[in-house]
Short mmCIF file of C-alpha atoms in Angstrom, two decimals:
data_model
loop_
_atom_site.label_atom_id
_atom_site.label_comp_id
_atom_site.label_asym_id
_atom_site.label_seq_id
_atom_site.Cartn_x
_atom_site.Cartn_y
_atom_site.Cartn_z
CA UNK A 1 140.56 107.94 100.05
CA UNK A 2 137.84 109.59 98.05
CA UNK A 3 137.63 109.89 94.47
CA UNK A 4 136.41 112.69 92.22
CA UNK A 5 132.76 111.97 92.95
CA UNK A 6 133.09 111.98 96.63
CA UNK A 7 131.80 108.50 97.21
CA UNK A 8 134.38 105.86 98.56
CA UNK A 9 131.47 103.00 97.94
CA UNK A 10 130.78 103.72 94.30
CA UNK A 11 132.43 100.84 92.85
CA UNK A 12 131.41 98.22 95.50
CA UNK A 13 127.63 99.26 95.46
CA UNK A 14 124.91 96.58 94.40
CA UNK A 15 121.64 98.62 93.55
CA UNK A 16 118.72 97.05 95.36
CA UNK A 17 116.25 99.71 94.03
CA UNK A 18 117.02 103.13 92.62
CA UNK A 19 117.54 104.49 96.24
CA UNK A 20 118.79 101.55 98.17
CA UNK A 21 121.89 99.50 97.69
CA UNK A 22 123.99 96.97 99.39
CA UNK A 23 127.91 96.75 99.62
CA UNK A 24 129.70 93.88 97.91
CA UNK A 25 131.64 93.66 101.39
CA UNK A 26 128.21 92.60 102.95
CA UNK A 27 128.30 89.54 100.77
CA UNK A 28 130.42 86.35 100.96
CA UNK A 29 130.50 83.25 98.74
CA UNK A 30 131.34 79.54 99.37
CA UNK A 31 131.56 77.13 96.46
CA UNK A 32 130.26 73.71 97.19
CA UNK A 33 129.59 70.61 95.36
CA UNK A 34 126.21 70.46 93.73
CA UNK A 35 123.59 67.50 94.21
CA UNK A 36 121.65 65.97 91.32
CA UNK A 37 122.42 64.90 87.94
CA UNK A 38 125.65 65.74 86.24
CA UNK A 39 127.60 62.71 85.90
CA UNK A 40 131.44 62.85 86.95
CA UNK A 41 131.31 66.51 86.68
CA UNK A 42 129.05 67.05 89.71
CA UNK A 43 131.50 65.05 91.88
CA UNK A 44 134.66 66.80 90.69
CA UNK A 45 133.85 70.46 90.27
CA UNK A 46 132.13 72.79 93.05
CA UNK A 47 129.71 74.69 90.93
CA UNK A 48 127.23 75.39 93.61
CA UNK A 49 127.28 78.59 95.46
CA UNK A 50 126.34 79.48 98.98
CA UNK A 51 125.58 83.22 99.20
CA UNK A 52 125.83 84.96 102.66
CA UNK A 53 124.48 88.31 103.17
CA UNK A 54 125.10 89.80 106.66
CA UNK A 55 121.86 91.50 107.39
CA UNK A 56 122.49 92.45 110.91
CA UNK A 57 125.72 94.22 110.20
CA UNK A 58 124.31 95.93 107.11
CA UNK A 59 124.65 99.68 107.32
CA UNK A 60 122.87 100.87 104.01
CA UNK A 61 119.39 99.64 104.45
CA UNK A 62 116.95 101.10 106.75
CA UNK A 63 115.67 99.02 109.93
CA UNK A 64 112.18 98.47 108.59
CA UNK A 65 113.43 97.03 105.38
CA UNK A 66 115.81 94.76 107.45
CA UNK A 67 113.13 93.55 109.73
CA UNK A 68 110.81 92.76 106.83
CA UNK A 69 113.70 90.95 105.07
CA UNK A 70 114.39 89.07 108.10
CA UNK A 71 110.66 87.78 108.19
CA UNK A 72 110.72 87.03 104.58
CA UNK A 73 113.99 85.12 104.61
CA UNK A 74 112.33 82.67 107.26
CA UNK A 75 114.62 79.66 107.61
CA UNK A 76 117.34 80.99 105.43
CA UNK A 77 118.15 83.59 108.26
CA UNK A 78 120.78 82.32 110.90
CA UNK A 79 120.94 83.17 114.42
CA UNK A 80 123.90 85.51 113.65
CA UNK A 81 121.81 87.65 111.30
CA UNK A 82 122.89 86.16 108.05
CA UNK A 83 120.92 85.31 105.05
CA UNK A 84 122.06 82.21 103.33
CA UNK A 85 120.95 81.33 99.89
CA UNK A 86 122.24 78.33 97.85
CA UNK A 87 122.21 78.12 94.23
CA UNK A 88 122.77 75.09 92.21
CA UNK A 89 120.47 75.05 89.45
CA UNK A 90 122.93 75.76 86.72
CA UNK A 91 126.07 74.04 85.71
CA UNK A 92 128.56 76.87 85.99
CA UNK A 93 129.67 78.95 88.79
CA UNK A 94 128.98 82.03 87.06
CA UNK A 95 125.34 81.42 86.48
CA UNK A 96 124.85 79.96 89.95
CA UNK A 97 126.51 83.25 91.36
CA UNK A 98 124.18 85.42 89.28
CA UNK A 99 121.11 83.36 90.31
CA UNK A 100 121.96 83.58 94.06
CA UNK A 101 122.39 87.37 93.80
CA UNK A 102 119.19 88.01 91.77
CA UNK A 103 117.41 85.82 94.45
CA UNK A 104 118.80 87.98 97.30
CA UNK A 105 117.98 91.07 95.37
CA UNK A 106 114.49 89.89 94.73
CA UNK A 107 114.03 89.24 98.50
CA UNK A 108 115.37 92.62 99.36
CA UNK A 109 113.06 94.32 96.92
CA UNK A 110 110.10 92.72 98.44
CA UNK A 111 111.35 93.72 101.83
CA UNK A 112 111.24 97.38 100.52
CA UNK A 113 107.35 97.32 99.98
CA UNK A 114 105.52 98.59 102.87
CA UNK A 115 102.52 96.55 103.66
CA UNK A 116 99.02 98.29 103.33
CA UNK A 117 97.57 99.45 106.65
CA UNK A 118 94.56 97.46 107.43
CA UNK A 119 91.42 99.41 107.88
CA UNK A 120 88.83 98.18 110.47
CA UNK A 121 85.57 97.65 109.01
CA UNK A 122 82.14 97.16 110.83
CA UNK A 123 79.67 94.56 109.96
CA UNK A 124 76.77 95.60 107.84
CA UNK A 125 73.17 95.63 108.92
CA UNK A 126 72.40 92.65 106.51
CA UNK A 127 75.07 90.45 108.10
CA UNK A 128 74.04 91.20 111.41
CA UNK A 129 70.55 90.14 110.69
CA UNK A 130 71.70 86.86 108.78
CA UNK A 131 73.99 86.09 111.76
CA UNK A 132 71.26 86.51 114.39
CA UNK A 133 68.58 84.61 112.08
CA UNK A 134 71.17 81.72 112.02
CA UNK A 135 71.46 81.80 115.68
CA UNK A 136 67.99 81.50 116.11
CA UNK A 137 67.37 79.02 113.70
CA UNK A 138 70.13 76.89 115.45
CA UNK A 139 68.42 77.71 118.80
CA UNK A 140 65.32 76.28 117.79
CA UNK A 141 66.94 72.89 116.36
CA UNK A 142 68.64 72.51 119.78
CA UNK A 143 65.39 73.22 121.72
CA UNK A 144 63.66 70.28 119.63
CA UNK A 145 66.21 68.05 120.99
CA UNK A 146 64.93 68.41 124.70
CA UNK A 147 62.90 65.80 126.52
CA UNK A 148 59.91 64.83 124.72
CA UNK A 149 56.56 65.56 126.53
CA UNK A 150 54.59 62.62 125.93
CA UNK A 151 50.85 61.85 126.69
CA UNK A 152 51.84 59.86 129.67
CA UNK A 153 52.80 62.73 132.13
#
């Protein structure tokens, strides 16, 4: 079922960057009761949101971005490959939904940044000399701890 643009996923896309996107189908939400202050409202209304993003089953993100996202998610990543974010900062469902989605998108944007490759460097001549001088000085201190040669020998 393709429309005029030729993209069946046009309406269900959520942009991560200008080139990458995730699909709304990869997200699921559960509404739970929030903790903390709020009086009777907090005990009656489920305003907190638990956003689940199935990273493992996602088809739109490249594998390197997925692996970096998994590392960044840390304990928020389940054994089944889902990232779970809980948002309960705000008093309304809509603001908590937006907050959770923004936090997920921020995590995925950070995962798109490739780490700079480390360039191996050699120690400078001055640092080598300082290291050897420090070793000699330490050796002299230890040498002085030896048995004393008294006049009684």
